[in-house]
mmCIF file of C-alpha atoms and ligand atoms in Angstrom:
data_model
loop_
_atom_site.group_PDB
_atom_site.id
_atom_site.type_symbol
_atom_site.label_atom_id
_atom_site.label_comp_id
_atom_site.label_asym_id
_atom_site.label_seq_id
_atom_site.Cartn_x
_atom_site.Cartn_y
_atom_site.Cartn_z
ATOM 1 C CA MET A 29 96.707 168.307 -121.889
ATOM 2 C CA SER A 30 97.594 168.342 -125.576
ATOM 3 C CA GLU A 31 93.992 168.475 -126.805
ATOM 4 C CA LYS A 32 92.050 171.731 -127.160
ATOM 5 C CA ASP A 33 89.435 170.797 -124.527
ATOM 6 C CA GLY A 34 86.724 172.688 -126.374
ATOM 7 C CA PHE A 35 88.775 175.811 -127.009
ATOM 8 C CA PRO A 36 88.956 176.995 -130.658
ATOM 9 C CA HIS A 37 92.754 177.270 -130.473
ATOM 10 C CA PHE A 38 95.591 176.030 -128.293
ATOM 11 C CA MET A 39 96.642 179.637 -127.637
ATOM 12 C CA LEU A 40 93.314 180.482 -125.994
ATOM 13 C CA LYS A 41 93.321 177.237 -124.018
ATOM 14 C CA GLU A 42 96.845 177.926 -122.789
ATOM 15 C CA ILE A 43 95.937 181.499 -121.821
ATOM 16 C CA PHE A 44 93.125 180.105 -119.679
ATOM 17 C CA GLU A 45 95.427 177.444 -118.192
ATOM 18 C CA GLN A 46 97.560 180.116 -116.545
ATOM 19 C CA PRO A 47 95.914 180.054 -113.089
ATOM 20 C CA GLN A 48 96.594 176.306 -112.875
ATOM 21 C CA ALA A 49 100.098 176.732 -114.305
ATOM 22 C CA LEU A 50 100.886 179.330 -111.639
ATOM 23 C CA LYS A 51 99.656 176.932 -108.946
ATOM 24 C CA ASP A 52 101.767 174.092 -110.358
ATOM 25 C CA ALA A 53 104.858 176.306 -110.521
ATOM 26 C CA VAL A 54 104.616 177.511 -106.928
ATOM 27 C CA VAL A 55 102.595 175.429 -104.467
ATOM 28 C CA SER A 56 104.969 172.478 -104.095
ATOM 29 C CA ARG A 57 107.987 174.768 -103.691
ATOM 30 C CA VAL A 58 106.890 176.888 -100.720
ATOM 31 C CA SER A 59 105.975 176.348 -97.090
ATOM 32 C CA LEU A 60 103.824 179.143 -95.689
ATOM 33 C CA ALA A 61 103.912 177.612 -92.201
ATOM 34 C CA GLU A 62 107.714 177.549 -92.176
ATOM 35 C CA ALA A 63 108.037 180.707 -94.322
ATOM 36 C CA GLU A 64 110.444 178.827 -96.545
ATOM 37 C CA ILE A 65 111.159 178.544 -100.270
ATOM 38 C CA ARG A 66 112.110 174.940 -100.924
ATOM 39 C CA ILE A 67 114.069 174.569 -104.165
ATOM 40 C CA ALA A 68 117.539 173.648 -102.860
ATOM 41 C CA ASN A 69 117.295 170.131 -104.312
ATOM 42 C CA GLU A 70 116.466 171.590 -107.744
ATOM 43 C CA ILE A 71 119.109 174.326 -107.715
ATOM 44 C CA ARG A 72 121.882 171.902 -106.719
ATOM 45 C CA ILE A 73 124.275 174.773 -106.022
ATOM 46 C CA SER A 74 125.512 175.030 -102.429
ATOM 47 C CA SER A 75 124.343 177.834 -100.159
ATOM 48 C CA GLU A 76 127.993 178.752 -99.734
ATOM 49 C CA GLU A 77 128.389 179.308 -103.486
ATOM 50 C CA LEU A 78 125.086 181.191 -103.624
ATOM 51 C CA ARG A 79 126.241 183.462 -100.820
ATOM 52 C CA ALA A 80 129.465 184.166 -102.745
ATOM 53 C CA LEU A 81 127.555 185.210 -105.851
ATOM 54 C CA ARG A 82 128.459 188.655 -107.147
ATOM 55 C CA ARG A 83 126.314 188.808 -110.279
ATOM 56 C CA ILE A 84 123.546 187.052 -112.168
ATOM 57 C CA ASN A 85 123.508 186.648 -115.949
ATOM 58 C CA ILE A 86 120.273 185.832 -117.701
ATOM 59 C CA VAL A 87 120.228 184.579 -121.285
ATOM 60 C CA ALA A 88 117.211 183.688 -123.425
ATOM 61 C CA SER A 89 115.345 184.307 -126.678
ATOM 62 C CA GLY A 90 111.940 185.714 -127.574
ATOM 63 C CA THR A 91 109.288 185.639 -124.892
ATOM 64 C CA SER A 92 111.627 183.788 -122.543
ATOM 65 C CA ARG A 93 113.977 186.767 -122.645
ATOM 66 C CA HIS A 94 111.122 189.021 -121.608
ATOM 67 C CA ALA A 95 110.645 186.795 -118.564
ATOM 68 C CA GLY A 96 114.366 187.237 -117.914
ATOM 69 C CA MET A 97 113.962 191.013 -118.140
ATOM 70 C CA ALA A 98 111.285 190.865 -115.438
ATOM 71 C CA GLY A 99 113.570 188.583 -113.418
ATOM 72 C CA GLN A 100 116.315 191.189 -113.629
ATOM 73 C CA TYR A 101 114.172 193.621 -111.618
ATOM 74 C CA MET A 102 113.266 190.886 -109.134
ATOM 75 C CA PHE A 103 116.908 189.948 -108.501
ATOM 76 C CA GLN A 104 118.109 193.534 -108.304
ATOM 77 C CA ASP A 105 115.297 194.786 -106.091
ATOM 78 C CA LEU A 106 115.270 191.861 -103.648
ATOM 79 C CA LEU A 107 118.957 190.920 -103.585
ATOM 80 C CA HIS A 108 120.701 194.193 -104.481
ATOM 81 C CA LEU A 109 122.708 192.001 -106.820
ATOM 82 C CA PHE A 110 123.617 193.102 -110.342
ATOM 83 C CA ALA A 111 121.676 191.115 -112.944
ATOM 84 C CA ASP A 112 122.258 191.304 -116.660
ATOM 85 C CA VAL A 113 120.006 190.090 -119.490
ATOM 86 C CA ASP A 114 121.282 189.051 -122.902
ATOM 87 C CA TYR A 115 119.774 187.901 -126.155
ATOM 88 C CA ALA A 116 120.943 184.298 -126.522
ATOM 89 C CA SER A 117 121.792 184.991 -130.180
ATOM 90 C CA GLU A 118 124.094 187.865 -129.159
ATOM 91 C CA TYR A 119 125.690 186.308 -126.079
ATOM 92 C CA GLU A 120 128.804 184.847 -127.687
ATOM 93 C CA TYR A 121 129.578 188.166 -129.434
ATOM 94 C CA ARG A 122 129.740 189.859 -126.038
ATOM 95 C CA ASN A 123 132.398 187.431 -124.859
ATOM 96 C CA PRO A 124 130.972 187.813 -121.334
ATOM 97 C CA PRO A 125 133.625 188.301 -118.609
ATOM 98 C CA ILE A 126 132.108 185.713 -116.280
ATOM 99 C CA GLY A 127 133.449 183.005 -114.009
ATOM 100 C CA PRO A 128 132.699 181.072 -110.811
ATOM 101 C CA GLU A 129 131.263 184.102 -109.006
ATOM 102 C CA GLU A 130 128.359 184.462 -111.432
ATOM 103 C CA ILE A 131 125.475 182.165 -112.170
ATOM 104 C CA THR A 132 124.016 182.075 -115.629
ATOM 105 C CA ILE A 133 120.286 181.527 -115.809
ATOM 106 C CA VAL A 134 119.170 180.170 -119.170
ATOM 107 C CA ILE A 135 115.432 180.415 -119.811
ATOM 108 C CA THR A 136 113.891 178.331 -122.557
ATOM 109 C CA GLN A 137 110.396 176.864 -122.715
ATOM 110 C CA SER A 138 111.421 174.123 -125.125
ATOM 111 C CA GLY A 139 114.834 173.527 -123.581
ATOM 112 C CA GLU A 140 116.169 173.072 -127.142
ATOM 113 C CA THR A 141 116.668 176.563 -128.603
ATOM 114 C CA SER A 142 120.097 176.371 -130.215
ATOM 115 C CA ASP A 143 121.225 179.901 -129.345
ATOM 116 C CA THR A 144 120.294 179.374 -125.706
ATOM 117 C CA LEU A 145 122.078 176.017 -125.551
ATOM 118 C CA ALA A 146 125.166 177.636 -127.102
ATOM 119 C CA ALA A 147 125.044 180.390 -124.477
ATOM 120 C CA GLN A 148 124.761 177.821 -121.702
ATOM 121 C CA ARG A 149 127.794 175.926 -123.034
ATOM 122 C CA LEU A 150 129.796 179.158 -123.308
ATOM 123 C CA ALA A 151 128.946 180.077 -119.712
ATOM 124 C CA ARG A 152 129.995 176.634 -118.491
ATOM 125 C CA ARG A 153 133.294 176.868 -120.396
ATOM 126 C CA LYS A 154 133.955 180.124 -118.563
ATOM 127 C CA GLY A 155 133.374 178.468 -115.201
ATOM 128 C CA SER A 156 129.921 179.868 -114.486
ATOM 129 C CA ARG A 157 127.355 177.579 -112.844
ATOM 130 C CA THR A 158 124.138 177.442 -114.873
ATOM 131 C CA ILE A 159 120.512 177.176 -113.839
ATOM 132 C CA ALA A 160 117.967 176.224 -116.500
ATOM 133 C CA VAL A 161 114.373 177.452 -116.326
ATOM 134 C CA THR A 162 112.485 175.232 -118.741
ATOM 135 C CA ASN A 163 109.111 173.640 -119.381
ATOM 136 C CA VAL A 164 110.271 170.346 -120.882
ATOM 137 C CA MET A 165 111.480 167.547 -118.624
ATOM 138 C CA LYS A 166 114.855 166.054 -119.540
ATOM 139 C CA SER A 167 115.380 168.613 -122.315
ATOM 140 C CA THR A 168 118.934 169.290 -123.471
ATOM 141 C CA VAL A 169 119.162 172.502 -121.465
ATOM 142 C CA ALA A 170 118.124 170.576 -118.343
ATOM 143 C CA LYS A 171 120.645 167.802 -118.924
ATOM 144 C CA GLU A 172 123.503 170.294 -119.302
ATOM 145 C CA ALA A 173 122.609 172.580 -116.379
ATOM 146 C CA ASP A 174 123.847 172.506 -112.792
ATOM 147 C CA GLY A 175 120.372 173.327 -111.496
ATOM 148 C CA VAL A 176 116.971 173.013 -113.180
ATOM 149 C CA LEU A 177 113.751 174.800 -112.299
ATOM 150 C CA TYR A 178 110.885 173.356 -114.310
ATOM 151 C CA THR A 179 107.940 175.670 -114.940
ATOM 152 C CA HIS A 180 105.489 172.703 -114.846
ATOM 153 C CA ALA A 181 103.117 174.624 -117.167
ATOM 154 C CA GLY A 182 102.179 171.516 -119.137
ATOM 155 C CA PRO A 183 102.663 171.123 -122.899
ATOM 156 C CA GLU A 184 102.594 174.501 -124.663
ATOM 157 C CA ILE A 185 101.482 173.842 -128.238
ATOM 158 C CA SER A 186 100.792 177.335 -129.533
ATOM 159 C CA ILE A 187 103.884 178.882 -131.123
ATOM 160 C CA ALA A 188 103.233 182.093 -129.183
ATOM 161 C CA SER A 189 104.238 181.488 -125.580
ATOM 162 C CA THR A 190 101.714 182.416 -122.886
ATOM 163 C CA LYS A 191 101.391 180.084 -119.874
ATOM 164 C CA ALA A 192 105.081 179.193 -119.992
ATOM 165 C CA PHE A 193 105.874 182.915 -119.839
ATOM 166 C CA THR A 194 103.846 183.639 -116.713
ATOM 167 C CA ALA A 195 105.148 180.441 -115.108
ATOM 168 C CA GLN A 196 108.729 181.489 -115.965
ATOM 169 C CA MET A 197 108.218 184.817 -114.169
ATOM 170 C CA ALA A 198 106.751 183.037 -111.127
ATOM 171 C CA VAL A 199 109.725 180.645 -111.072
ATOM 172 C CA LEU A 200 112.208 183.517 -111.393
ATOM 173 C CA PHE A 201 110.486 185.240 -108.477
ATOM 174 C CA LEU A 202 110.748 182.010 -106.463
ATOM 175 C CA LEU A 203 114.462 181.868 -107.286
ATOM 176 C CA SER A 204 114.983 185.499 -106.240
ATOM 177 C CA THR A 205 113.236 184.938 -102.895
ATOM 178 C CA TYR A 206 115.156 181.670 -102.414
ATOM 179 C CA LEU A 207 118.433 183.540 -102.966
ATOM 180 C CA GLY A 208 117.185 186.195 -100.522
ATOM 181 C CA GLN A 209 116.517 183.427 -98.005
ATOM 182 C CA VAL A 210 119.979 181.866 -98.453
ATOM 183 C CA ARG A 211 121.891 185.154 -98.572
ATOM 184 C CA GLY A 212 119.977 186.689 -95.652
ATOM 185 C CA ASN A 213 118.413 189.580 -97.612
ATOM 186 C CA LEU A 214 114.884 188.515 -96.672
ATOM 187 C CA SER A 215 113.577 188.023 -93.125
ATOM 188 C CA ARG A 216 111.169 185.225 -92.266
ATOM 189 C CA GLU A 217 108.428 187.829 -92.104
ATOM 190 C CA ALA A 218 109.280 189.152 -95.561
ATOM 191 C CA LEU A 219 109.448 185.611 -96.947
ATOM 192 C CA ARG A 220 106.058 184.804 -95.430
ATOM 193 C CA GLY A 221 104.590 187.902 -97.094
ATOM 194 C CA TRP A 222 106.026 187.004 -100.492
ATOM 195 C CA ILE A 223 104.815 183.410 -100.201
ATOM 196 C CA GLU A 224 101.299 184.629 -99.420
ATOM 197 C CA GLU A 225 101.421 186.895 -102.495
ATOM 198 C CA LEU A 226 102.683 184.041 -104.699
ATOM 199 C CA LEU A 227 99.921 181.742 -103.469
ATOM 200 C CA ALA A 228 97.346 184.467 -104.199
ATOM 201 C CA LEU A 229 98.401 184.783 -107.864
ATOM 202 C CA PRO A 230 96.296 181.961 -109.389
ATOM 203 C CA GLU A 231 93.052 183.462 -108.080
ATOM 204 C CA LYS A 232 94.088 186.919 -109.287
ATOM 205 C CA ALA A 233 94.888 185.433 -112.684
ATOM 206 C CA ASP A 234 91.376 183.971 -112.723
ATOM 207 C CA THR A 235 90.037 187.450 -111.985
ATOM 208 C CA VAL A 236 92.021 188.993 -114.838
ATOM 209 C CA LEU A 237 90.654 186.373 -117.237
ATOM 210 C CA ARG A 238 87.207 187.855 -116.667
ATOM 211 C CA CYS A 239 88.344 190.741 -118.904
ATOM 212 C CA ALA A 240 88.338 188.353 -121.866
ATOM 213 C CA ASP A 241 85.161 189.838 -123.384
ATOM 214 C CA GLN A 242 86.513 193.377 -122.967
ATOM 215 C CA CYS A 243 89.709 192.332 -124.766
ATOM 216 C CA ARG A 244 87.648 190.781 -127.564
ATOM 217 C CA ARG A 245 85.666 193.991 -127.971
ATOM 218 C CA LEU A 246 88.879 196.035 -127.988
ATOM 219 C CA ALA A 247 90.260 193.749 -130.680
ATOM 220 C CA ASP A 248 87.147 194.431 -132.754
ATOM 221 C CA GLN A 249 87.630 198.186 -132.325
ATOM 222 C CA PHE A 250 91.375 198.187 -133.023
ATOM 223 C CA ARG A 251 91.685 195.413 -135.614
ATOM 224 C CA GLY A 252 92.128 197.891 -138.466
ATOM 225 C CA PHE A 253 95.246 199.546 -137.089
ATOM 226 C CA GLU A 254 98.580 198.488 -138.521
ATOM 227 C CA ASP A 255 100.911 199.954 -135.898
ATOM 228 C CA PHE A 256 100.882 199.945 -132.100
ATOM 229 C CA LEU A 257 103.179 201.226 -129.371
ATOM 230 C CA PHE A 258 103.287 199.319 -126.082
ATOM 231 C CA LEU A 259 104.779 201.219 -123.147
ATOM 232 C CA GLY A 260 105.828 200.347 -119.624
ATOM 233 C CA ARG A 261 108.304 201.451 -116.943
ATOM 234 C CA ALA A 262 110.610 199.352 -114.753
ATOM 235 C CA VAL A 263 109.401 195.781 -114.297
ATOM 236 C CA HIS A 264 106.408 196.593 -116.554
ATOM 237 C CA PHE A 265 108.645 197.360 -119.537
ATOM 238 C CA PRO A 266 109.214 193.616 -120.225
ATOM 239 C CA ILE A 267 105.431 193.232 -120.340
ATOM 240 C CA ALA A 268 105.151 196.022 -122.886
ATOM 241 C CA MET A 269 107.793 194.148 -124.893
ATOM 242 C CA ASP A 270 105.910 190.862 -124.723
ATOM 243 C CA GLY A 271 102.524 192.446 -125.395
ATOM 244 C CA ALA A 272 104.001 193.886 -128.578
ATOM 245 C CA LEU A 273 105.646 190.576 -129.495
ATOM 246 C CA LYS A 274 102.374 188.671 -129.031
ATOM 247 C CA LEU A 275 100.578 191.042 -131.400
ATOM 248 C CA LYS A 276 103.363 190.782 -133.985
ATOM 249 C CA GLU A 277 103.631 187.016 -133.735
ATOM 250 C CA VAL A 278 99.993 186.052 -134.173
ATOM 251 C CA SER A 279 98.354 188.973 -136.029
ATOM 252 C CA TYR A 280 101.299 190.201 -138.182
ATOM 253 C CA VAL A 281 100.550 193.754 -137.027
ATOM 254 C CA HIS A 282 103.625 195.872 -136.394
ATOM 255 C CA ALA A 283 103.950 196.652 -132.701
ATOM 256 C CA GLU A 284 106.839 197.993 -130.687
ATOM 257 C CA GLY A 285 107.491 197.699 -126.946
ATOM 258 C CA TYR A 286 109.310 200.678 -125.430
ATOM 259 C CA PRO A 287 110.265 202.036 -122.054
ATOM 260 C CA ALA A 288 107.603 204.680 -121.405
ATOM 261 C CA GLY A 289 110.199 207.230 -120.390
ATOM 262 C CA GLU A 290 111.944 206.920 -123.747
ATOM 263 C CA THR A 291 108.893 207.885 -125.818
ATOM 264 C CA LYS A 292 109.979 211.506 -125.842
ATOM 265 C CA HIS A 293 113.276 210.517 -127.465
ATOM 266 C CA GLY A 294 111.784 209.668 -130.834
ATOM 267 C CA PRO A 295 108.673 207.486 -130.826
ATOM 268 C CA ASN A 296 106.505 210.442 -129.795
ATOM 269 C CA ALA A 297 106.853 211.691 -133.370
ATOM 270 C CA LEU A 298 104.814 208.668 -134.456
ATOM 271 C CA ILE A 299 101.958 209.089 -132.009
ATOM 272 C CA ASP A 300 98.735 210.448 -133.475
ATOM 273 C CA GLU A 301 95.198 209.188 -134.197
ATOM 274 C CA ASN A 302 96.638 206.415 -136.389
ATOM 275 C CA LEU A 303 98.998 204.914 -133.823
ATOM 276 C CA PRO A 304 97.232 203.480 -130.755
ATOM 277 C CA VAL A 305 99.198 203.381 -127.511
ATOM 278 C CA VAL A 306 98.911 200.586 -124.954
ATOM 279 C CA ILE A 307 100.411 201.742 -121.643
ATOM 280 C CA ILE A 308 100.898 199.688 -118.517
ATOM 281 C CA ALA A 309 100.031 202.120 -115.763
ATOM 282 C CA THR A 310 99.329 199.965 -112.751
ATOM 283 C CA CYS A 311 100.264 201.258 -109.310
ATOM 284 C CA ASP A 312 101.330 199.479 -106.131
ATOM 285 C CA GLN A 313 100.355 202.055 -103.515
ATOM 286 C CA ASN A 314 102.732 200.360 -101.041
ATOM 287 C CA ASP A 315 105.714 201.015 -103.283
ATOM 288 C CA PRO A 316 106.802 204.685 -103.474
ATOM 289 C CA GLY A 317 108.715 204.014 -106.692
ATOM 290 C CA SER A 318 105.601 202.566 -108.260
ATOM 291 C CA VAL A 319 103.577 205.635 -107.243
ATOM 292 C CA THR A 320 106.192 207.941 -108.775
ATOM 293 C CA ARG A 321 106.212 205.945 -112.018
ATOM 294 C CA TYR A 322 102.422 205.937 -112.100
ATOM 295 C CA LYS A 323 102.342 209.734 -111.961
ATOM 296 C CA LYS A 324 104.721 209.848 -114.920
ATOM 297 C CA SER A 325 102.407 207.522 -116.830
ATOM 298 C CA VAL A 326 99.422 209.770 -116.105
ATOM 299 C CA SER A 327 101.391 212.665 -117.541
ATOM 300 C CA ASP A 328 102.307 210.553 -120.567
ATOM 301 C CA VAL A 329 98.675 209.731 -121.293
ATOM 302 C CA LEU A 330 97.619 213.376 -121.006
ATOM 303 C CA GLY A 331 100.288 214.187 -123.593
ATOM 304 C CA PHE A 332 99.211 211.374 -125.934
ATOM 305 C CA LYS A 333 95.620 212.555 -125.762
ATOM 306 C CA LYS A 334 96.767 216.029 -126.824
ATOM 307 C CA GLN A 335 98.230 214.295 -129.873
ATOM 308 C CA SER A 336 94.846 212.682 -130.605
ATOM 309 C CA ALA A 337 96.141 209.205 -129.832
ATOM 310 C CA ARG A 338 93.830 206.398 -128.822
ATOM 311 C CA VAL A 339 95.073 205.068 -125.475
ATOM 312 C CA ILE A 340 94.448 201.674 -123.900
ATOM 313 C CA ALA A 341 95.664 201.693 -120.291
ATOM 314 C CA LEU A 342 96.226 198.808 -117.909
ATOM 315 C CA ALA A 343 95.437 200.145 -114.442
ATOM 316 C CA THR A 344 95.071 198.741 -110.959
ATOM 317 C CA GLU A 345 91.513 197.976 -109.847
ATOM 318 C CA GLY A 346 90.112 200.980 -107.993
ATOM 319 C CA ASP A 347 92.128 203.414 -110.111
ATOM 320 C CA THR A 348 90.219 206.657 -110.626
ATOM 321 C CA GLU A 349 92.815 208.811 -112.342
ATOM 322 C CA ILE A 350 94.291 207.267 -115.466
ATOM 323 C CA SER A 351 91.016 205.490 -116.185
ATOM 324 C CA GLU A 352 89.428 208.947 -116.493
ATOM 325 C CA ILE A 353 91.769 210.082 -119.261
ATOM 326 C CA ALA A 354 92.554 206.898 -121.209
ATOM 327 C CA ASP A 355 90.112 205.880 -123.949
ATOM 328 C CA HIS A 356 89.936 202.328 -122.603
ATOM 329 C CA THR A 357 91.088 200.861 -119.284
ATOM 330 C CA ILE A 358 91.651 197.223 -118.398
ATOM 331 C CA PHE A 359 91.750 196.744 -114.640
ATOM 332 C CA ILE A 360 94.314 194.479 -112.996
ATOM 333 C CA PRO A 361 93.866 193.151 -109.429
ATOM 334 C CA ARG A 362 96.067 194.724 -106.779
ATOM 335 C CA ALA A 363 99.445 192.995 -106.508
ATOM 336 C CA PRO A 364 102.969 193.899 -105.401
ATOM 337 C CA GLU A 365 104.987 195.774 -108.032
ATOM 338 C CA LEU A 366 107.257 192.791 -108.781
ATOM 339 C CA LEU A 367 104.370 190.331 -109.240
ATOM 340 C CA ALA A 368 101.880 192.539 -111.121
ATOM 341 C CA PRO A 369 103.606 191.788 -114.488
ATOM 342 C CA ILE A 370 102.441 188.165 -114.232
ATOM 343 C CA LEU A 371 98.851 189.453 -114.296
ATOM 344 C CA GLU A 372 99.358 192.365 -116.727
ATOM 345 C CA ILE A 373 100.415 190.202 -119.655
ATOM 346 C CA ILE A 374 97.152 188.225 -119.651
ATOM 347 C CA PRO A 375 94.910 190.928 -121.214
ATOM 348 C CA LEU A 376 97.626 191.640 -123.779
ATOM 349 C CA GLN A 377 97.734 187.958 -124.717
ATOM 350 C CA LEU A 378 93.944 187.974 -125.127
ATOM 351 C CA PHE A 379 94.010 191.181 -127.178
ATOM 352 C CA ALA A 380 96.600 189.751 -129.581
ATOM 353 C CA TYR A 381 94.678 186.478 -129.838
ATOM 354 C CA HIS A 382 91.415 188.209 -130.761
ATOM 355 C CA VAL A 383 93.004 190.578 -133.273
ATOM 356 C CA ALA A 384 94.535 187.544 -134.993
ATOM 357 C CA THR A 385 91.318 185.523 -135.039
ATOM 358 C CA ARG A 386 89.394 188.476 -136.447
ATOM 359 C CA LYS A 387 91.920 188.575 -139.249
ATOM 360 C CA GLY A 388 91.260 184.902 -139.906
ATOM 361 C CA LEU A 389 94.875 183.934 -139.231
ATOM 362 C CA ASP A 390 96.275 180.612 -138.056
ATOM 363 C CA VAL A 391 96.745 181.701 -134.444
ATOM 364 C CA ASP A 392 98.532 178.580 -133.223
ATOM 365 C CA ARG A 393 100.921 178.342 -136.195
ATOM 366 C CA PRO A 394 101.795 181.877 -137.387
ATOM 367 C CA ARG A 395 103.586 182.102 -140.734
ATOM 368 C CA ASN A 396 107.403 181.929 -140.785
ATOM 369 C CA LEU A 397 107.635 180.981 -137.078
ATOM 370 C CA VAL A 398 108.417 177.745 -135.241
ATOM 371 C CA LYS A 399 107.920 176.734 -131.635
ATOM 372 C CA SER A 400 111.622 176.244 -131.034
ATOM 373 C CA VAL A 401 114.479 177.432 -133.273
ATOM 374 C CA GLN A 402 116.890 174.506 -133.209
ATOM 375 C CA GLU A 403 119.212 175.040 -136.125
HETATM 376 C C1 BG6 B 25 110.391 181.207 -130.756
HETATM 377 C C2 BG6 B 25 108.983 181.032 -130.259
HETATM 378 O O1 BG6 B 25 110.609 180.396 -131.852
HETATM 379 O O2 BG6 B 25 111.324 180.885 -129.734
HETATM 380 C C3 BG6 B 25 108.750 181.935 -129.079
HETATM 381 O O3 BG6 B 25 108.061 181.331 -131.302
HETATM 382 C C4 BG6 B 25 109.778 181.651 -127.997
HETATM 383 O O4 BG6 B 25 107.436 181.762 -128.559
HETATM 384 C C5 BG6 B 25 111.203 181.667 -128.549
HETATM 385 O O5 BG6 B 25 109.668 182.623 -126.967
HETATM 386 C C6 BG6 B 25 112.151 181.075 -127.529
HETATM 387 O O6 BG6 B 25 111.790 179.709 -127.368
HETATM 388 P P1 BG6 B 25 112.249 178.924 -126.060
HETATM 389 O O7 BG6 B 25 111.745 177.537 -126.228
HETATM 390 O O8 BG6 B 25 113.751 179.014 -126.009
HETATM 391 O O9 BG6 B 25 111.630 179.636 -124.890
#
């Protein structure tokens, strides 16, 4: 797994490994026949304690924190349980008022990021049970956690995290449905539906990867720009954040992720023909909230076009509205609102990769960065 297998860079190989990584993260942990999520032996926290939970804290750094931000929407939407997300490097300064009625989920691909380990130790000192979501077996974070959910994404060599990120979001979704199962929020029928959607993800990820050439062409067209704004609402906002981080990390281009609804409070002053906008404007027609947010995104794009901005939109396959007004549209297969982010990040990973390679940069080892900050 640690060779490039014919790919020019580890980052591209790992982007294309995502369908398999999603399979490996999910298949062995669900039973469609029994409509059950089976991770009790990994969580190692009793159902009684899980039913007594009053809050979930999520702590991570970098791309892992963006997975945690997506997880926040999953936990809150499915469990109606308050979930909070913190930067690992800021966690101690917040002196979090937590105890036995909260679990602290620490997300770290390497399992060795010092800030995340420090946050885990602080949570344990305060009496909070901890669950580690990590990609490295027997890593420090795993050894010190109550429960461990491995992402099973295989070795991730590229400094920019891709397959571990999508696997983290799939694992967080599994955890949210497992908690729904234990706490009684989700019926058997609902669980069966979610399991079917999880099992359908790898094939949908394969479908998204067919946009690779389109992303390469977009990178050719946009490689000269030095600033980008990535926008998303709700559970898509974390994807805007990670799309921007990917571009920054590997191509050294300044990019900012922002909640789409906040653009009017400042960033709109930046938007003109020199600042391309990437907006995540997918729509789950079965989710009224998603439809409402989509309409807001259509309005946003109409406004950006009036400001002469170049707009790249991510839209759901079959979309006929936003794709008519955006300059470029990348189509994402239909998926439930809470799972679409796992697919949406893939074109943004490819875009960042191709911008970086066109600039002749060392994609797998960007300057000034390391795979895991351990000091
Ligand atoms: C950075 C990496 O150093 O650490 C990022 O470049 C990563 O890709 C971040 O998201 C957090 O790392 P980890 O291992 O804690 O997920």
